[in-house]
Amino acid sequence: MLSIKNIHANVEGKEILKGINLEIKPGEVHAIMGPNGSGKSTLASVLAGREEYEVTEGEVLFSGKDLLELSIEDRAREGLFLAFQYPVEIPGVSTTNFIKAAVNEKRKYQGLEPLDAVSFLKMMKEKMAMVEIGQSLLSRSINEGFSGGEKKRNEIFQMAMLEPKLAILDETDSGLDIDALRIVANGINKLRTPDRSILLITHYQRLLDYIQPDYVHVLYKGRIVKSGTKELALELEEKGYDFITESIDQSANV
Amino acid sequence: MKEDLNLLEQAAHNDYKYGFVTNIDTDTIPKGLSEAVIELISKKKNEPEWMLKWRLKAYAHWLKMEEPTWPNVKYPPINYQDIIYYAAPKKKEQLNSLDEVDPELLRTFEKLGISLDEQKRLSGVAVDVVMDSVSIATSFKEQLSEIGVIFCSISEAIQQHPELVKKYLGSVVPMTDNYFSALNSAVFTDGSFCYIPKGVRCPMELSTYFRINAENSGQFERTLIIAEDESYVSYLEGCTAPMRDENQLHAAVVELVAMEKAEIKYSTVQNWYPGDKNGQGGIYNFVTKRGICAGNHSKISWTQVETGSAITWKYPSVILKGDYSIGEFYSVAFTNHHQQADTGTKMIHLGKNTRSRIVAKGISAGQSNNSYRGLVRASKQATNARNYSQCDSLLLGDQCGAHTFPYIEVKNKTAIVEHEATTSKIGEDQLFYCRQRGIDAEAAVALIVNGFAKEVMNQLPMEFAIEAQKLLAISMEGSVG
């Protein structure tokens, strides 16, 4: 599904990612954890194609295609979805219209006709139930005046509507209280399928109480310094990041 | 079939019917403006004596006036003696098929979703395909006359309804009002006239589009709409299709009169030629539009979507004379490349308990300049006058300008005037968010701009609104990147 090989990336001339390697197979859930400033969100932005991030080395294959050659929108249309840490407000554009535009752009890319109003509505109803989101939210301007929880739920709703091959969830748990977290996590779990891969980016282990990852990676100073199963997340929770980062820093000093 | 032929014949003879072509051989008159030229115009139009006097009086005023310099626009001096003030309705160059039409024009038509027949009509392809709109127009006219609505060209109204024209022409925009209205009063060639009798709700949107010959109104258009007590009319001006015109200067005057409990809704989509990417060419659009809420509980609502013209100078206004009358102004002005727009409104509160609402949205791209200029005046007698104004500007790129010039004059202590203004840019974050969802940059900008303009677009009649949305998207092409 996704194969990241030795990715190096700069922001404003500063190297943030220093050689990332990662293989994600269809249906797998990978969690990337790490202290603040380790490069977690940068990795998400690089994969989505954000233009301020310059890839200096390495390659990424997505379903056999050279991801880095694709435009931002084509990556999305190929089935890469990014749930934003800070979803953006667009005044005057209703959430429904926004999603409809997105769904139809993707269909156009796939050579399909746009969805007619009835089919679109039917699809909306189905997915709304899945992620527990109300109609009233969807008729409002996208993200405008939404609470933190509403914004994140809306991201998951869009993910449900766009049916991506790979979903990258960038700190989707941040800023959520425990009830909102549970609803969002439930939504994500319902969207797990044998061929949909998920990359969870998170600072805290608590999201992983709700969404069980197949693999956990620790990102530190632009590199994956440790990989393991979900037990690694529990160990981190117990001991903090220091138990890994200290040994790395020591070996770097030697 | 026979009926069709009759309609065709009628269409072919329209020139005579409206008195456009007279026994003089040439159908244009020499360049320049003088009393003699005005007399000639009036004679060619076979006008009564009072009309000619009115025109000459306006001309005499115009000679004493000076061109305004206060608008926030720049253009080289206009040589008023270098303009041809009268040309008989031009026969557009007849083309045999759409293959002969400028492909760029056709592409725009297609994007606007304009039907093939309509595309032919607009680009001047042979007349037989125009059948549809001619027959629609004819049946419309019959339907309207049954309920007493008069809808015709102003030239025809001068001939057929002189008492109404005499009473109301210049009653809202006096010939002395400003430089361009004086010029228009002296030389106007044609325009629309609507009269809605007492208690009649006009059952359809009146549109110049359905007035045969409307495309020949020329550069000095004059429109007069009168709504008697308890009547209602919705009037659509303009067309979303691109209008190429050889005349650089356009100075129209529009007057609206709403009597007691009457309501006039006036919607405009303006898409005149804006000039090329380097600012060469384009129309100067200097328009005076004003309505008077003459009766109590009357209402006038202006909605405009302005995307064309090299220069726009336009302030559709409402005089709120009747008690409890309501004035509204909803505007989207989009400028790109080197376009300049100085537009807004005036709400003049005279009556008690009058209310006005202004929603102006300016969108600037390229190296364009977009100014909102608005006046809200509450006179001494205007007890409990209320105004709410909202002016929002959206900038695309960093070489364009947005300016707001609100003027507020309040002479009554009970008046409440509110003004809100915002300026924003389309953010990289917004674009990235849209693109990450598969919506490319151009479509994303269109989406964001239409969201920004939505409050105004919602005021337009449904079909017009959809076309206007597409028009905005097309006007923005090339403004991203």
XYZ file of C-alpha atoms in Angstrom:
735
model
C 0.000 0.000 0.000
C 2.538 2.560 1.199
C 6.256 2.164 1.029
C 8.436 4.966 2.393
C 12.116 4.649 1.637
C 14.751 6.853 3.217
C 12.760 10.063 3.131
C 14.591 13.278 3.990
C 12.647 16.535 4.062
C 13.369 20.203 4.774
C 11.232 23.047 5.986
C 12.679 26.498 5.367
C 16.070 24.967 4.787
C 16.094 22.996 8.005
C 16.152 19.219 7.800
C 13.251 17.771 9.787
C 12.985 14.229 8.420
C 16.314 12.459 8.325
C 15.712 9.163 6.612
C 12.329 7.589 7.335
C 11.591 4.025 6.297
C 8.131 2.543 6.675
C 6.082 -0.205 5.038
C 2.314 -0.264 5.456
C 0.355 -3.171 4.024
C -3.346 -3.098 3.137
C -5.587 -3.201 6.189
C -2.829 -2.456 8.664
C -3.011 0.212 11.339
C 0.285 1.850 12.216
C 0.738 4.350 15.003
C 3.502 6.906 14.951
C 4.313 8.334 18.334
C 6.943 10.697 19.534
C 7.658 13.772 21.578
C 6.776 17.238 20.291
C 8.968 18.426 17.448
C 10.075 14.964 16.416
C 8.704 15.350 12.878
C 5.371 13.497 13.163
C 3.213 16.158 11.532
C 5.933 16.899 8.992
C 5.721 13.294 7.848
C 1.946 13.674 7.389
C 2.395 16.928 5.445
C 5.103 15.455 3.209
C 2.890 12.498 2.341
C -0.048 14.791 1.555
C 2.197 17.027 -0.567
C 2.215 20.307 1.322
C 4.343 22.673 -0.733
C 6.418 24.244 2.052
C 8.013 20.855 2.640
C 10.872 19.995 0.353
C 11.778 16.351 -0.079
C 15.531 16.171 -0.620
C 16.031 12.448 -0.759
C 14.186 9.143 -0.826
C 11.032 7.833 -2.441
C 7.467 6.936 -1.595
C 5.390 4.386 -3.435
C 1.645 4.484 -2.990
C -0.224 1.575 -4.549
C 2.715 1.187 -6.894
C 2.744 4.841 -7.960
C 5.482 7.380 -7.297
C 3.599 9.468 -4.729
C 6.035 12.382 -4.758
C 5.411 12.931 -8.477
C 1.690 13.459 -7.941
C 0.016 16.808 -7.234
C -1.715 17.331 -3.893
C -5.146 16.794 -5.431
C -4.113 13.705 -7.381
C -2.720 12.101 -4.232
C -6.120 12.669 -2.659
C -7.936 11.302 -5.703
C -5.684 8.224 -5.643
C -7.055 7.556 -2.180
C -4.759 9.296 0.291
C -6.714 11.096 2.988
C -5.338 13.373 5.674
C -7.445 14.135 8.724
C -6.116 17.544 9.764
C -4.903 18.392 13.220
C -6.366 21.863 12.707
C -9.226 21.619 10.169
C -9.592 24.834 8.169
C -12.673 27.084 8.124
C -14.178 28.146 4.800
C -16.943 30.707 5.425
C -20.065 30.418 3.283
C -19.259 26.956 1.933
C -21.582 24.399 3.437
C -20.013 21.188 4.654
C -22.353 19.210 2.431
C -21.396 21.138 -0.706
C -17.736 20.887 0.129
C -17.898 17.124 0.520
C -20.017 16.790 -2.595
C -17.384 18.681 -4.590
C -14.670 16.435 -3.163
C -16.554 13.212 -3.837
C -17.332 14.227 -7.405
C -13.767 15.340 -8.138
C -12.589 11.932 -7.100
C -15.236 10.244 -9.234
C -14.244 12.360 -12.211
C -10.631 11.253 -11.738
C -11.811 7.661 -11.741
C -13.801 8.276 -14.915
C -17.174 8.050 -13.169
C -20.215 10.293 -13.527
C -20.926 12.684 -10.651
C -23.256 11.243 -8.025
C -26.847 12.342 -8.482
C -28.530 14.103 -5.604
C -30.468 11.046 -4.437
C -27.469 8.694 -4.342
C -25.367 11.332 -2.646
C -28.002 11.854 0.023
C -28.313 8.150 0.600
C -24.571 7.816 1.009
C -24.533 10.768 3.419
C -27.243 9.223 5.589
C -25.363 5.938 5.815
C -22.056 7.527 6.787
C -23.653 10.029 9.144
C -24.988 7.188 11.239
C -21.590 5.515 11.171
C -19.685 8.465 12.645
C -22.540 9.908 14.745
C -22.736 13.300 13.097
C -25.916 15.358 12.769
C -27.512 17.003 9.744
C -27.393 20.438 11.341
C -23.606 20.410 11.422
C -23.427 19.496 7.749
C -25.544 22.417 6.596
C -23.260 24.880 8.352
C -20.232 26.487 6.731
C -17.405 24.019 6.901
C -15.618 24.106 10.272
C -16.791 27.669 10.921
C -17.599 28.003 14.595
C -17.312 24.246 15.106
C -16.108 23.017 18.489
C -12.905 20.975 18.613
C -14.902 17.767 18.777
C -17.174 18.775 15.901
C -14.191 19.577 13.704
C -12.599 16.206 14.323
C -15.857 14.339 13.817
C -16.309 16.205 10.566
C -12.855 15.048 9.445
C -13.795 11.453 10.140
C -17.083 11.956 8.322
C -15.202 13.194 5.266
C -12.954 10.171 5.521
C -16.042 7.951 5.541
C -17.451 9.726 2.472
C -14.207 9.650 0.479
C -13.435 5.999 1.278
C -9.656 6.339 1.074
C -7.120 3.540 0.643
C -4.873 5.192 3.191
C -6.006 7.512 5.954
C -3.455 9.568 7.841
C -4.897 10.867 11.098
C -2.779 13.746 12.359
C -3.252 14.121 16.122
C -6.946 13.489 15.711
C -7.167 12.964 19.470
C -5.736 16.357 20.402
C -8.130 18.760 22.048
C -10.844 16.173 22.591
C -12.521 15.353 25.869
C -13.052 11.717 26.707
C -16.579 11.502 25.253
C -15.615 13.150 21.987
C -12.542 10.930 21.808
C -14.686 7.832 22.166
C -17.087 8.908 19.412
C -14.252 9.779 17.033
C -12.408 6.526 17.787
C -15.585 4.497 17.290
C -16.030 6.147 13.914
C -12.480 5.287 12.902
C -12.889 1.682 14.037
C -15.995 1.320 11.912
C -13.980 2.509 8.929
C -11.348 -0.195 9.353
C -11.536 -2.639 6.464
C -9.234 -5.435 5.264
C -7.847 -3.209 2.532
C -7.870 0.239 4.104
C -4.656 1.216 5.857
C -4.478 3.758 8.634
C -1.555 5.811 9.871
C -2.269 7.247 13.311
C -0.121 10.120 14.407
C -0.396 10.821 18.091
C 1.459 12.139 21.044
C -0.498 10.208 23.643
C -1.179 6.565 24.139
C -4.809 7.116 25.149
C -6.116 7.043 21.546
C -4.593 3.563 21.247
C -6.841 2.368 24.068
C -9.677 2.762 21.598
C -7.963 1.998 18.317
C -5.751 -1.034 18.432
C -2.726 -0.594 16.166
C -0.900 -3.466 14.515
C 2.411 -1.640 14.824
C 3.762 1.237 16.848
C 6.741 3.375 15.791
C 8.571 5.963 17.794
C 9.741 8.980 15.838
C 12.502 11.046 17.352
C 14.598 13.778 15.758
C 13.425 12.883 12.286
C 14.040 9.157 12.462
C 12.078 6.088 13.515
C 14.108 4.955 16.497
C 12.008 2.072 17.694
C 9.238 -0.079 16.265
C 7.110 -2.681 17.945
C 3.583 -3.858 18.564
C 0.931 -2.169 20.698
C 2.830 -3.191 23.823
C 5.435 -0.579 22.924
C 2.780 2.106 23.326
C 1.967 0.837 26.808
C 5.625 0.851 27.725
C 5.910 4.432 26.549
C 2.883 5.360 28.592
C 4.493 3.873 31.651
C 8.054 5.080 31.231
C 7.651 8.182 29.105
C 9.622 8.964 25.972
C 12.788 9.529 27.994
C 13.588 5.883 28.293
C 14.100 5.752 24.547
C 15.314 9.236 23.788
C 17.978 9.258 26.492
C 19.709 6.189 25.162
C 19.596 7.654 21.655
C 21.034 10.963 22.763
C 23.762 9.156 24.718
C 24.793 7.043 21.782
C 24.818 10.156 19.632
C 27.200 11.835 22.046
C 29.636 8.979 22.095
C -44.936 26.827 -39.790
C -46.909 29.762 -41.050
C -46.917 31.204 -37.597
C -43.161 30.857 -37.477
C -42.822 32.791 -40.678
C -44.974 35.555 -39.315
C -42.816 35.813 -36.259
C -39.716 35.953 -38.380
C -41.220 38.685 -40.445
C -42.108 40.609 -37.325
C -38.587 40.250 -36.054
C -37.209 41.452 -39.342
C -39.394 44.533 -39.275
C -38.674 45.558 -35.740
C -36.440 48.366 -36.815
C -39.293 50.145 -38.471
C -41.729 49.484 -35.710
C -39.528 51.223 -33.171
C -38.662 54.021 -35.502
C -34.976 53.349 -35.481
C -34.492 53.761 -39.186
C -35.812 56.846 -40.873
C -35.614 58.254 -44.341
C -32.094 59.540 -43.858
C -29.625 57.436 -45.790
C -26.809 57.004 -43.324
C -27.507 55.213 -40.090
C -24.807 56.935 -38.094
C -24.239 60.607 -37.569
C -20.894 62.373 -37.409
C -18.744 62.302 -34.302
C -19.184 64.885 -31.617
C -21.856 66.479 -29.495
C -23.769 69.688 -30.167
C -27.347 70.957 -30.124
C -27.605 69.993 -33.752
C -26.611 66.424 -32.992
C -29.199 66.185 -30.236
C -31.853 67.572 -32.533
C -30.877 64.978 -35.086
C -31.103 62.156 -32.543
C -34.532 63.318 -31.457
C -35.673 63.661 -35.043
C -34.391 60.228 -36.033
C -36.354 58.805 -33.140
C -39.390 60.779 -34.227
C -39.758 62.263 -30.752
C -42.307 64.820 -29.629
C -41.200 68.393 -29.038
C -41.173 68.138 -25.210
C -38.645 65.334 -25.342
C -36.295 67.343 -27.501
C -36.587 70.340 -25.157
C -35.809 68.110 -22.223
C -32.728 66.762 -23.961
C -31.486 70.234 -24.863
C -31.969 71.453 -21.324
C -29.897 68.524 -20.070
C -27.220 69.306 -22.633
C -27.050 72.930 -21.516
C -26.517 71.747 -17.936
C -23.929 69.233 -18.974
C -21.873 71.925 -20.677
C -21.568 73.732 -17.344
C -20.554 70.637 -15.393
C -17.213 69.002 -14.812
C -16.338 65.350 -14.943
C -16.026 63.974 -11.401
C -12.529 63.204 -10.209
C -13.315 61.898 -6.736
C -13.747 58.197 -7.650
C -10.802 55.985 -6.828
C -10.162 55.133 -10.469
C -7.698 56.286 -13.102
C -8.244 56.622 -16.833
C -7.029 58.873 -19.600
C -9.230 61.909 -20.353
C -12.292 61.134 -22.449
C -12.727 63.207 -25.577
C -16.476 63.695 -25.732
C -16.237 65.129 -29.219
C -14.697 61.906 -30.448
C -17.780 59.815 -29.714
C -20.578 58.937 -32.116
C -23.759 59.647 -30.184
C -26.203 57.988 -32.450
C -26.074 54.891 -34.516
C -29.152 53.125 -35.741
C -29.376 49.668 -34.212
C -26.371 47.954 -35.611
C -26.897 44.926 -37.683
C -24.362 42.624 -36.213
C -22.199 40.965 -38.766
C -24.174 37.928 -39.780
C -22.327 34.673 -39.466
C -23.431 31.464 -41.059
C -22.583 29.044 -38.300
C -20.937 28.796 -34.905
C -17.754 27.651 -36.666
C -17.126 31.291 -37.503
C -17.388 32.476 -33.907
C -14.347 33.233 -31.761
C -13.561 29.882 -30.112
C -12.722 31.584 -26.816
C -16.232 33.029 -26.733
C -17.707 29.609 -27.417
C -15.709 28.058 -24.613
C -17.109 30.615 -22.210
C -20.648 29.967 -23.441
C -20.153 26.293 -22.837
C -18.916 26.823 -19.307
C -21.904 29.038 -18.598
C -24.196 26.297 -19.825
C -25.813 28.532 -22.455
C -27.919 26.591 -24.947
C -26.766 26.265 -28.533
C -29.557 28.439 -29.886
C -28.777 31.104 -27.365
C -25.079 30.938 -28.200
C -25.975 31.619 -31.795
C -28.213 34.522 -30.882
C -25.541 36.132 -28.720
C -22.751 35.759 -31.212
C -24.845 36.888 -34.156
C -25.349 33.714 -36.121
C -28.167 33.818 -38.686
C -31.590 34.715 -37.436
C -33.711 31.606 -37.958
C -32.432 29.978 -34.804
C -33.662 32.920 -32.770
C -37.197 31.674 -33.139
C -37.350 30.526 -29.581
C -36.630 33.781 -27.897
C -38.750 35.769 -30.332
C -41.795 33.623 -29.753
C -41.230 33.584 -26.005
C -40.977 37.344 -26.024
C -44.178 37.682 -27.995
C -46.191 35.398 -25.752
C -44.740 37.144 -22.715
C -45.909 40.480 -23.993
C -49.432 39.215 -24.525
C -49.562 37.721 -21.075
C -48.317 40.957 -19.522
C -50.696 43.258 -21.358
C -53.644 41.193 -20.154
C -52.893 42.251 -16.577
C -52.068 45.817 -17.546
C -48.299 45.662 -17.223
C -46.516 47.856 -19.736
C -43.098 46.537 -20.684
C -41.503 48.077 -23.720
C -38.543 50.113 -24.904
C -38.327 53.639 -23.601
C -38.544 54.950 -27.179
C -41.844 53.187 -27.590
C -43.041 54.506 -24.221
C -42.256 58.071 -25.284
C -44.567 57.536 -28.253
C -47.268 55.446 -26.606
C -47.317 56.602 -22.972
C -46.020 60.179 -23.018
C -47.968 61.180 -19.897
C -46.179 58.570 -17.776
C -42.761 59.309 -19.209
C -43.240 63.062 -18.763
C -44.278 62.584 -15.156
C -41.484 60.279 -14.056
C -38.485 60.713 -16.359
C -35.839 62.572 -14.394
C -37.965 62.538 -11.254
C -35.520 60.289 -9.370
C -32.289 61.128 -11.139
C -32.631 64.763 -12.194
C -30.793 65.677 -15.353
C -28.616 67.936 -13.226
C -27.717 65.164 -10.796
C -24.250 64.461 -12.090
C -22.051 64.774 -15.128
C -22.903 61.401 -16.607
C -26.629 61.545 -15.881
C -26.780 64.925 -17.620
C -24.957 63.461 -20.611
C -27.309 60.497 -20.656
C -30.356 62.761 -20.438
C -29.164 64.670 -23.483
C -28.283 61.739 -25.706
C -29.900 58.522 -24.428
C -30.793 56.253 -27.286
C -32.898 53.531 -25.750
C -33.624 51.410 -22.721
C -36.522 49.766 -20.927
C -39.789 51.056 -19.583
C -41.970 49.132 -17.101
C -45.218 50.176 -15.535
C -46.933 47.929 -13.021
C -50.500 49.044 -12.260
C -52.014 49.174 -8.794
C -52.367 45.859 -7.017
C -50.648 43.806 -9.707
C -47.990 41.282 -8.832
C -45.987 40.832 -11.996
C -46.114 37.059 -12.529
C -42.689 36.716 -14.155
C -39.238 38.183 -13.906
C -39.033 40.993 -16.418
C -35.828 40.819 -18.332
C -34.264 42.895 -21.081
C -33.380 39.527 -22.472
C -36.969 39.056 -23.544
C -37.322 42.478 -25.010
C -36.803 42.158 -28.719
C -33.934 44.324 -29.867
C -32.659 44.758 -26.364
C -29.076 44.143 -27.447
C -29.201 47.334 -29.458
C -29.875 49.723 -26.608
C -26.515 51.281 -27.191
C -24.162 53.004 -24.895
C -26.507 55.527 -23.287
C -29.233 53.355 -21.869
C -32.202 54.796 -20.030
C -34.505 52.692 -17.879
C -37.608 53.716 -15.979
C -39.655 51.414 -13.757
C -42.822 52.531 -11.997
C -44.613 50.318 -9.492
C -48.006 51.645 -8.419
C -49.576 51.001 -4.975
C -49.389 47.416 -3.744
C -47.669 46.133 -6.855
C -44.587 43.977 -7.199
C -42.011 43.517 -9.912
C -38.702 41.759 -10.242
C -36.502 43.055 -13.018
C -33.382 41.410 -14.394
C -30.798 43.433 -16.206
C -27.909 42.122 -18.180
C -26.713 38.782 -19.119
C -23.990 36.493 -17.897
C -22.735 35.904 -21.399
C -19.712 37.970 -22.384
C -20.750 41.185 -24.075
C -18.262 42.519 -26.550
C -18.981 46.052 -27.479
C -17.107 48.588 -29.544
C -18.336 51.526 -27.500
C -15.921 52.362 -24.776
C -18.045 54.745 -22.763
C -21.296 53.558 -21.262
C -23.329 55.972 -19.176
C -26.696 54.518 -18.271
C -29.396 55.940 -16.025
C -31.928 53.784 -14.206
C -34.838 55.226 -12.232
C -37.214 53.268 -10.015
C -40.385 54.576 -8.410
C -42.177 52.511 -5.764
C -45.539 53.812 -4.524
C -47.333 52.747 -1.336
C -46.686 49.108 -0.346
C -45.054 48.490 -3.717
C -41.915 46.448 -4.088
C -39.270 46.572 -6.804
C -36.474 44.041 -6.960
C -33.777 44.945 -9.445
C -31.044 42.433 -10.226
C -28.046 43.066 -12.421
C -25.337 40.852 -13.762
C -22.769 42.968 -15.518
C -20.212 41.258 -17.713
C -19.042 43.887 -20.175
C -15.658 43.501 -21.780
C -13.083 44.175 -19.031
C -10.106 44.743 -21.278
C -7.267 42.304 -21.786
C -4.763 41.000 -19.264
C -2.556 44.032 -19.780
C -5.348 46.506 -19.172
C -5.829 47.411 -22.831
C -9.365 48.238 -23.905
C -12.474 47.507 -21.949
C -15.664 49.387 -21.176
C -15.967 52.449 -18.956
C -19.204 51.831 -17.126
C -20.429 55.067 -15.505
C -23.928 54.371 -14.305
C -26.442 56.291 -12.216
C -29.062 54.064 -10.634
C -31.502 55.307 -8.083
C -34.875 54.385 -6.735
C -37.347 56.233 -4.616
C -39.577 54.566 -2.057
C -42.219 57.237 -2.594
C -45.024 55.546 -0.700
C -45.273 54.270 2.854
C -44.271 50.619 3.392
C -42.633 50.413 -0.007
C -39.455 48.506 -0.728
C -36.638 48.687 -3.247
C -33.932 46.086 -3.425
C -30.825 46.284 -5.623
C -28.741 43.197 -6.226
C -25.705 43.356 -8.463
C -22.980 41.018 -9.561
C -20.331 43.040 -11.316
C -17.531 41.173 -13.025
C -16.991 43.111 -16.243
C -15.897 46.552 -17.454
C -12.456 48.103 -17.252
C -13.843 50.801 -14.972
C -17.044 50.656 -12.974
C -18.480 53.764 -11.349
C -21.837 52.893 -9.937
C -23.875 53.515 -6.794
C -27.400 52.085 -6.945
C -29.213 54.089 -4.294
C -32.526 54.328 -2.517
C -34.335 57.424 -1.298
C -36.466 56.261 1.617
C -39.190 58.881 1.524
C -42.233 56.879 2.598
C -42.585 55.968 6.268
C -41.672 52.353 7.026
C -40.028 51.992 3.648
C -37.121 49.598 3.117
C -34.018 49.905 0.959
C -31.586 47.103 0.262
C -28.313 46.830 -1.595
C -26.569 43.520 -2.184
C -23.421 43.622 -4.241
C -20.604 41.417 -5.418
C -17.922 43.247 -7.326
C -15.125 41.174 -8.779
C -12.075 42.764 -10.364
C -9.176 41.019 -12.054
C -6.081 42.032 -14.046
C -6.192 45.850 -14.327
C -9.900 46.391 -13.699
C -11.006 49.216 -11.424
C -14.294 49.366 -9.582
C -15.590 52.174 -7.409
C -19.040 51.043 -6.425
C -21.437 51.099 -3.519
C -24.718 52.688 -2.619
C -26.494 55.592 -1.010
C -29.317 55.102 1.450
C -31.089 58.379 2.065
C -33.479 58.075 5.011
C -36.195 60.749 4.931
C -39.298 58.978 6.255
C -39.953 57.688 9.758
C -39.155 54.093 10.713
C -37.268 53.526 7.496
C -34.800 50.674 7.279
C -31.874 49.934 4.999
C -29.465 47.083 4.641
C -26.196 47.049 2.723
C -24.180 43.913 2.026
C -21.204 44.604 -0.230
C -18.637 41.982 -1.129
C -15.562 43.016 -3.056
C -13.186 40.478 -4.548
C -9.911 41.682 -6.017
C -7.392 39.691 -8.024
C -4.479 40.446 -10.304
C -3.445 44.114 -10.157
C -7.001 45.337 -9.857
C -8.470 47.912 -7.519
C -11.813 47.481 -5.842
C -13.421 50.227 -3.761
C -16.629 50.273 -1.803
C -18.070 53.766 -1.444
C -21.297 54.152 0.441
C -23.349 56.866 2.067
C -25.942 56.389 4.772
C -27.839 59.553 5.580
C -30.561 59.907 8.184
C -32.259 63.267 7.841
C -33.774 65.285 10.686
C -37.258 63.861 10.108
C -36.089 60.249 9.852
C -37.130 59.165 13.322
C -36.116 55.597 14.155
C -34.172 55.123 10.943
C -32.118 51.936 10.941
C -29.207 50.936 8.809
C -26.996 47.907 8.805
C -23.969 47.867 6.526
C -21.537 45.076 5.983
C -18.576 45.433 3.650
C -16.264 42.505 3.140
C -13.223 42.367 0.928
C -11.413 39.304 -0.281
C -7.974 39.571 -1.802
C -6.456 37.061 -4.201
C -2.744 37.565 -4.420
C -0.750 40.523 -3.160
C -0.807 43.028 -6.019
C -4.454 44.027 -5.840
C -6.189 46.595 -3.681
C -9.375 46.759 -1.645
C -10.646 50.037 -0.249
C -13.673 51.024 1.786
C -15.066 54.568 1.927
C -18.127 54.595 4.171
C -19.811 57.944 4.754
C -22.362 58.287 7.527
C -24.447 61.418 8.138
C -26.952 61.231 10.944
C -29.121 64.209 11.887
C -31.707 62.412 13.998
C -30.791 61.101 17.424
C -33.116 58.118 17.258
C -31.365 56.712 14.195
C -29.217 53.615 14.565
C -26.489 52.975 12.040
C -24.255 49.929 12.153
C -21.225 49.334 9.983
C -19.065 46.227 9.826
C -16.103 45.681 7.563
C -13.656 42.831 7.068
C -10.741 42.152 4.768
C -9.393 38.682 4.201
C -7.123 36.778 1.892
C -7.567 33.299 0.559
C -5.167 31.442 2.784
C -2.648 28.796 1.778
C -4.226 26.688 4.496
C -7.660 26.885 2.869
C -6.247 25.956 -0.525
C -4.265 23.055 0.894
C -7.311 21.786 2.749
C -9.416 21.796 -0.434
C -6.679 20.259 -2.558
C -6.117 17.503 -0.006
C -9.761 16.610 -0.600
C -9.164 16.331 -4.333
C -10.427 19.802 -5.302
C -7.814 21.503 -7.507
C -6.615 25.032 -6.812
C -8.800 26.752 -9.395
C -11.956 24.952 -8.281
C -10.989 25.618 -4.675
C -10.720 29.360 -5.258
C -14.090 29.327 -7.026
C -15.583 27.468 -4.080
C -14.105 29.867 -1.542
C -15.133 32.962 -3.519
C -18.651 31.702 -4.042
C -18.872 30.988 -0.326
C -17.723 34.536 0.335
C -20.354 35.947 -2.038
C -23.135 33.589 -1.035
C -25.210 36.049 0.960
C -25.544 38.230 -2.120
C -25.967 35.385 -4.600
C -28.872 34.140 -2.515
C -30.714 37.349 -3.367
C -30.646 36.626 -7.083
C -33.477 34.750 -8.761
C -32.580 31.058 -8.837
C -31.484 30.582 -12.449
C -29.645 33.857 -12.539
C -27.808 32.847 -9.373
C -26.531 29.629 -10.872
C -25.289 31.444 -13.944
C -23.729 34.150 -11.829
C -21.833 31.544 -9.810
C -20.383 30.055 -12.957
C -19.585 33.516 -14.200
C -17.595 34.292 -11.060
C -15.649 31.077 -11.517
C -14.862 31.939 -15.131
C -13.848 35.502 -14.329
C -11.378 34.156 -11.823
C -9.607 31.893 -14.257
C -5.933 32.593 -14.271
C -6.073 34.547 -11.039
C -4.594 31.666 -9.038
C -1.012 30.681 -9.156
